[in-house]
CSV table of C-alpha atoms in Angstrom, one decimal:
chain,number,residue,atom,x,y,z
Z,1,MET,CA,-15.5,13.7,-23.1
Z,2,ILE,CA,-13.4,11.1,-25.0
Z,3,GLY,CA,-10.2,12.8,-23.9
Z,4,MET,CA,-11.4,12.6,-20.2
Z,5,THR,CA,-12.2,8.9,-20.6
Z,6,GLU,CA,-8.7,8.2,-21.9
Z,7,GLU,CA,-7.1,10.2,-19.1
Z,8,TYR,CA,-9.1,8.3,-16.5
Z,9,GLU,CA,-8.2,4.9,-18.1
Z,10,SER,CA,-4.5,5.7,-17.8
Z,11,MET,CA,-4.8,6.4,-14.1
Z,12,THR,CA,-4.5,3.8,-11.3
Z,13,VAL,CA,-7.3,2.8,-9.1
Z,14,ALA,CA,-5.7,4.6,-6.1
Z,15,GLN,CA,-5.5,7.8,-8.1
Z,16,LEU,CA,-9.2,7.5,-9.2
Z,17,LYS,CA,-10.2,7.0,-5.6
Z,18,GLU,CA,-8.3,10.1,-4.5
Z,19,LEU,CA,-10.3,12.1,-7.1
Z,20,LEU,CA,-13.6,10.7,-5.8
Z,21,LYS,CA,-12.7,11.5,-2.2
Z,22,GLU,CA,-11.9,15.1,-3.2
Z,23,GLN,CA,-15.4,15.4,-4.8
Z,24,GLY,CA,-17.1,13.6,-1.8
Z,25,LEU,CA,-18.2,10.6,-3.8
Z,26,PRO,CA,-18.2,6.9,-2.8
Z,27,VAL,CA,-14.9,5.1,-3.6
Z,28,SER,CA,-16.1,1.5,-3.7
Z,29,GLY,CA,-16.3,-0.6,-6.9
Z,30,LYS,CA,-14.2,-1.7,-9.8
Z,31,LYS,CA,-12.1,0.6,-12.0
Z,32,ALA,CA,-14.8,0.8,-14.7
Z,33,GLU,CA,-17.4,1.9,-12.1
Z,34,LEU,CA,-15.1,4.5,-10.7
Z,35,ILE,CA,-14.5,6.0,-14.2
Z,36,GLU,CA,-18.2,6.0,-14.9
Z,37,ARG,CA,-18.9,7.8,-11.6
Z,38,LEU,CA,-16.2,10.5,-12.4
Z,39,MET,CA,-17.6,10.9,-15.9
Z,40,GLU,CA,-21.1,11.6,-14.6
Z,41,THR,CA,-19.8,14.4,-12.3
Z,42,SER,CA,-17.4,15.8,-14.9
Z,43,GLY,CA,-20.3,16.1,-17.4
Z,44,ALA,CA,-22.3,18.3,-14.9
Z,45,GLU,CA,-19.3,20.5,-14.1
Z,46,GLU,CA,-18.2,20.9,-17.8
Z,47,GLU,CA,-20.6,23.8,-18.4
Z,48,VAL,CA,-19.3,25.8,-15.4
Z,49,VAL,CA,-15.7,25.2,-16.4
Z,50,GLU,CA,-16.2,26.6,-19.9
Z,51,ASP,CA,-17.1,30.0,-18.5
Z,52,THR,CA,-13.9,30.2,-16.5
Z,53,VAL,CA,-11.6,29.0,-19.3
Z,54,GLU,CA,-11.6,32.4,-21.1
Z,55,GLU,CA,-10.8,34.3,-17.9
Z,56,THR,CA,-7.8,32.1,-17.1
Z,57,ALA,CA,-6.4,32.0,-20.6
Z,58,GLU,CA,-4.2,35.1,-20.2
Z,59,GLU,CA,-2.8,33.8,-16.9
Z,60,ASP,CA,-1.9,30.5,-18.4
Z,61,ASP,CA,0.1,32.2,-21.2
Z,62,PHE,CA,2.1,34.0,-18.6
Z,63,PHE,CA,3.2,30.8,-16.9
Z,64,GLU,CA,3.6,28.9,-20.1
Z,65,GLU,CA,7.4,28.8,-20.0
Z,66,ASP,CA,7.5,27.2,-16.5
Z,67,GLU,CA,4.6,24.8,-16.8
Z,68,ASP,CA,6.8,21.7,-16.8
Z,69,TRP,CA,9.2,22.6,-13.9
Z,70,ASP,CA,7.6,19.9,-11.6
Z,71,ASP,CA,7.0,17.1,-14.1
Z,72,ASP,CA,9.7,14.9,-12.6
Z,73,GLU,CA,8.1,15.1,-9.2
Z,74,ASP,CA,4.6,14.2,-10.5
Z,75,GLU,CA,6.0,11.1,-12.4
Z,76,GLY,CA,7.7,9.8,-9.3
Z,77,HIS,CA,4.7,9.7,-7.0
Z,78,VAL,CA,1.8,7.2,-7.4
Z,79,ALA,CA,-0.9,7.2,-4.8
Z,80,LYS,CA,-1.3,3.8,-3.1
Z,81,GLN,CA,-4.7,2.4,-2.3
Z,82,LYS,CA,-5.8,2.5,1.3
Z,83,PRO,CA,-8.1,0.1,3.1
Z,84,VAL,CA,-11.5,0.9,4.5
Z,85,LEU,CA,-11.0,0.5,8.3
Z,86,ASP,CA,-13.2,1.1,11.3
Z,87,GLU,CA,-12.0,3.3,14.2
Z,88,ALA,CA,-11.2,0.3,16.4
Z,89,THR,CA,-8.9,-1.2,13.8
Z,90,GLN,CA,-7.2,2.2,13.2
Z,91,GLU,CA,-6.5,2.6,16.9
Z,92,ALA,CA,-5.2,-1.0,17.1
Z,93,LEU,CA,-2.8,-0.3,14.2
Z,94,SER,CA,-1.5,2.9,15.7
Z,95,LEU,CA,-1.0,1.2,19.1
Z,96,ARG,CA,0.8,-1.7,17.5
Z,97,ALA,CA,3.2,0.7,15.7
Z,98,ALA,CA,3.9,2.5,19.0
Z,99,GLN,CA,4.6,-0.8,20.8
Z,100,LYS,CA,6.9,-2.0,18.0
Z,101,LYS,CA,9.2,1.0,18.5
Z,102,LYS,CA,9.8,-0.2,22.1
Z,103,THR,CA,10.3,-3.9,21.2
Z,104,PRO,CA,13.9,-5.0,21.3
Z,105,SER,CA,15.6,-6.6,18.3
Z,106,PHE,CA,15.9,-10.3,19.2
Z,107,ARG,CA,19.3,-11.7,18.2
Z,108,ARG,CA,20.5,-15.2,18.5
Z,109,THR,CA,23.5,-16.1,20.7
Z,110,GLU,CA,26.9,-14.6,19.5
Z,111,TRP,CA,25.3,-13.0,16.4
Z,112,PHE,CA,28.0,-10.4,16.5
Z,113,ARG,CA,30.9,-12.9,16.3
Z,114,TYR,CA,29.9,-14.8,13.2
Z,115,LYS,CA,28.4,-13.2,10.0
Z,116,ARG,CA,26.3,-16.2,9.2
Z,117,LEU,CA,24.6,-15.9,12.5
Z,118,SER,CA,23.8,-12.2,12.1
Z,119,ARG,CA,21.9,-13.0,8.9
Z,120,SER,CA,19.8,-15.7,10.4
Z,121,GLY,CA,16.6,-15.2,12.6
Z,122,TRP,CA,15.9,-15.9,16.2
Z,123,ARG,CA,17.0,-19.1,17.9
Z,124,ALA,CA,16.2,-19.9,21.5
Z,125,PRO,CA,19.3,-20.7,23.6
Z,126,HIS,CA,19.4,-24.1,25.2
Z,127,GLY,CA,22.9,-24.4,26.5
Z,128,MET,CA,23.3,-25.2,30.2
Z,129,ASP,CA,25.8,-22.4,30.7
Z,130,SER,CA,24.3,-20.0,28.2
Z,131,LYS,CA,24.3,-16.4,29.5
Z,132,GLN,CA,21.5,-15.4,27.3
Z,133,ARG,CA,19.3,-18.2,28.6
Z,134,ARG,CA,20.1,-17.2,32.2
Z,135,ASN,CA,19.0,-13.6,31.4
Z,136,TYR,CA,22.3,-11.8,31.6
Z,137,ARG,CA,21.5,-8.3,30.4
Z,138,TYR,CA,24.5,-7.8,28.1
Z,139,ARG,CA,23.5,-10.9,26.1
Z,140,GLY,CA,20.2,-9.4,24.7
Z,141,SER,CA,16.5,-10.0,25.3
Z,142,LEU,CA,14.7,-13.3,25.1
Z,143,VAL,CA,11.4,-13.8,23.1
Z,144,ARG,CA,8.6,-13.9,25.7
Z,145,VAL,CA,4.8,-13.7,25.8
Z,146,GLY,CA,4.9,-10.1,27.1
Z,147,HIS,CA,6.4,-8.8,23.9
Z,148,GLY,CA,3.2,-9.6,22.0
Z,149,LYS,CA,1.2,-6.9,20.2
Z,150,VAL,CA,-2.4,-5.9,20.0
Z,151,ALA,CA,-4.6,-8.9,19.1
Z,152,GLU,CA,-7.0,-6.9,17.0
Z,153,ALA,CA,-4.2,-5.9,14.6
Z,154,ARG,CA,-2.5,-9.3,14.5
Z,155,GLY,CA,-1.9,-10.5,11.0
Z,156,LEU,CA,-2.6,-7.2,9.3
Z,157,HIS,CA,-0.2,-5.4,7.0
Z,158,PRO,CA,1.1,-2.1,8.3
Z,159,SER,CA,-1.1,-0.4,5.8
Z,160,GLY,CA,-4.2,-2.1,7.4
Z,161,PHE,CA,-4.8,-4.6,4.6
Z,162,ARG,CA,-5.2,-8.3,5.3
Z,163,GLU,CA,-2.8,-10.2,3.0
Z,164,VAL,CA,-3.9,-12.9,0.6
Z,165,MET,CA,-1.4,-15.0,-1.2
Z,166,VAL,CA,-1.9,-15.1,-5.0
Z,167,HIS,CA,-0.4,-17.5,-7.5
Z,168,ASN,CA,-2.8,-17.0,-10.5
Z,169,LEU,CA,-5.6,-14.9,-11.9
Z,170,ASN,CA,-8.3,-17.0,-10.3
Z,171,ASP,CA,-7.0,-16.2,-6.8
Z,172,LEU,CA,-7.8,-12.5,-7.4
Z,173,GLU,CA,-11.5,-13.0,-7.9
Z,174,SER,CA,-12.2,-13.9,-4.2
Z,175,ILE,CA,-10.4,-10.8,-2.8
Z,176,ASP,CA,-12.3,-7.9,-1.2
Z,177,PRO,CA,-10.4,-4.8,-2.4
Z,178,GLU,CA,-11.6,-2.7,0.5
Z,179,THR,CA,-10.1,-4.8,3.3
Z,180,GLN,CA,-7.7,-7.3,1.5
Z,181,ALA,CA,-4.6,-6.9,-0.6
Z,182,ALA,CA,-2.7,-9.4,-2.8
Z,183,ARG,CA,0.8,-10.7,-2.3
Z,184,ILE,CA,2.2,-12.6,-5.3
Z,185,GLY,CA,4.0,-15.8,-4.6
Z,186,ARG,CA,7.8,-15.8,-5.2
Z,187,THR,CA,7.6,-18.7,-7.6
Z,188,VAL,CA,5.3,-16.8,-10.0
Z,189,GLY,CA,7.1,-16.0,-13.3
Z,190,GLY,CA,7.4,-12.5,-14.8
Z,191,ARG,CA,4.8,-13.0,-17.6
Z,192,LYS,CA,2.1,-14.3,-15.3
Z,193,ARG,CA,3.0,-11.6,-12.8
Z,194,GLU,CA,2.3,-8.9,-15.4
Z,195,HIS,CA,-1.1,-10.5,-16.1
Z,196,ILE,CA,-1.9,-10.5,-12.3
Z,197,HIS,CA,-0.9,-6.8,-12.0
Z,198,ALA,CA,-3.2,-5.9,-14.9
Z,199,ARG,CA,-6.1,-7.8,-13.6
Z,200,ALA,CA,-5.6,-6.4,-10.1
Z,201,ASP,CA,-5.7,-2.9,-11.5
Z,202,GLU,CA,-9.0,-3.7,-13.2
Z,203,LEU,CA,-10.5,-5.0,-9.9
Z,204,GLY,CA,-9.1,-2.2,-7.8
Z,205,ILE,CA,-6.9,-4.6,-5.7
Z,206,ARG,CA,-3.6,-3.4,-4.3
Z,207,VAL,CA,-0.5,-5.6,-4.8
Z,208,LEU,CA,1.8,-5.4,-1.8
Z,209,ASN,CA,4.9,-6.7,-3.5
Z,210,ARG,CA,4.5,-5.0,-6.9
Z,211,ARG,CA,7.8,-4.7,-8.7
Z,212,SER,CA,9.0,-1.4,-10.0
Z,213,GLY,CA,8.2,-0.8,-13.6
Z,214,VAL,CA,5.4,-3.4,-13.7
């Protein structure tokens, strides 16, 4: 049981929730609550598992040489936490994704001529003789009201979370891990960022701009 506890402690909140979903258990709560829920079910299943261990021992010896052939793939994949969404929000997100594929890329005038213009965002043309302002097709599309997306999905991250800007540990306490996700401000230093990552894992909060290796 102690070994199982250490194994659950080393897993992320998203991985713990995947295990709970497979067993048909509720996935809400903090990391400690998820581990406790898994330990309760594993204790009940332990007696059944012991009976089958002896039968599978011979088969395990046969595959002992190739047991680590897929270790690299397992290390590279970490399950990300998903939000709890109703059907209306899920439909709105899928509709917004379909609409976005048909939305033109809005480029400012003569973005192809100067490299500095190609790196900048949209600027509305105001020149009296501007071909783009006069809707000449070869000059690209203008930003208009008709290009707007679904109102129900407006402001949501593509994953379905509503983003909350975080600059310190106190900002994490007011976040709902089922519907909201944290985005760490760009002015936050590396040491404080590590503390925020650790606290977010304890609370079961997803960090959208988590750096690799942190």
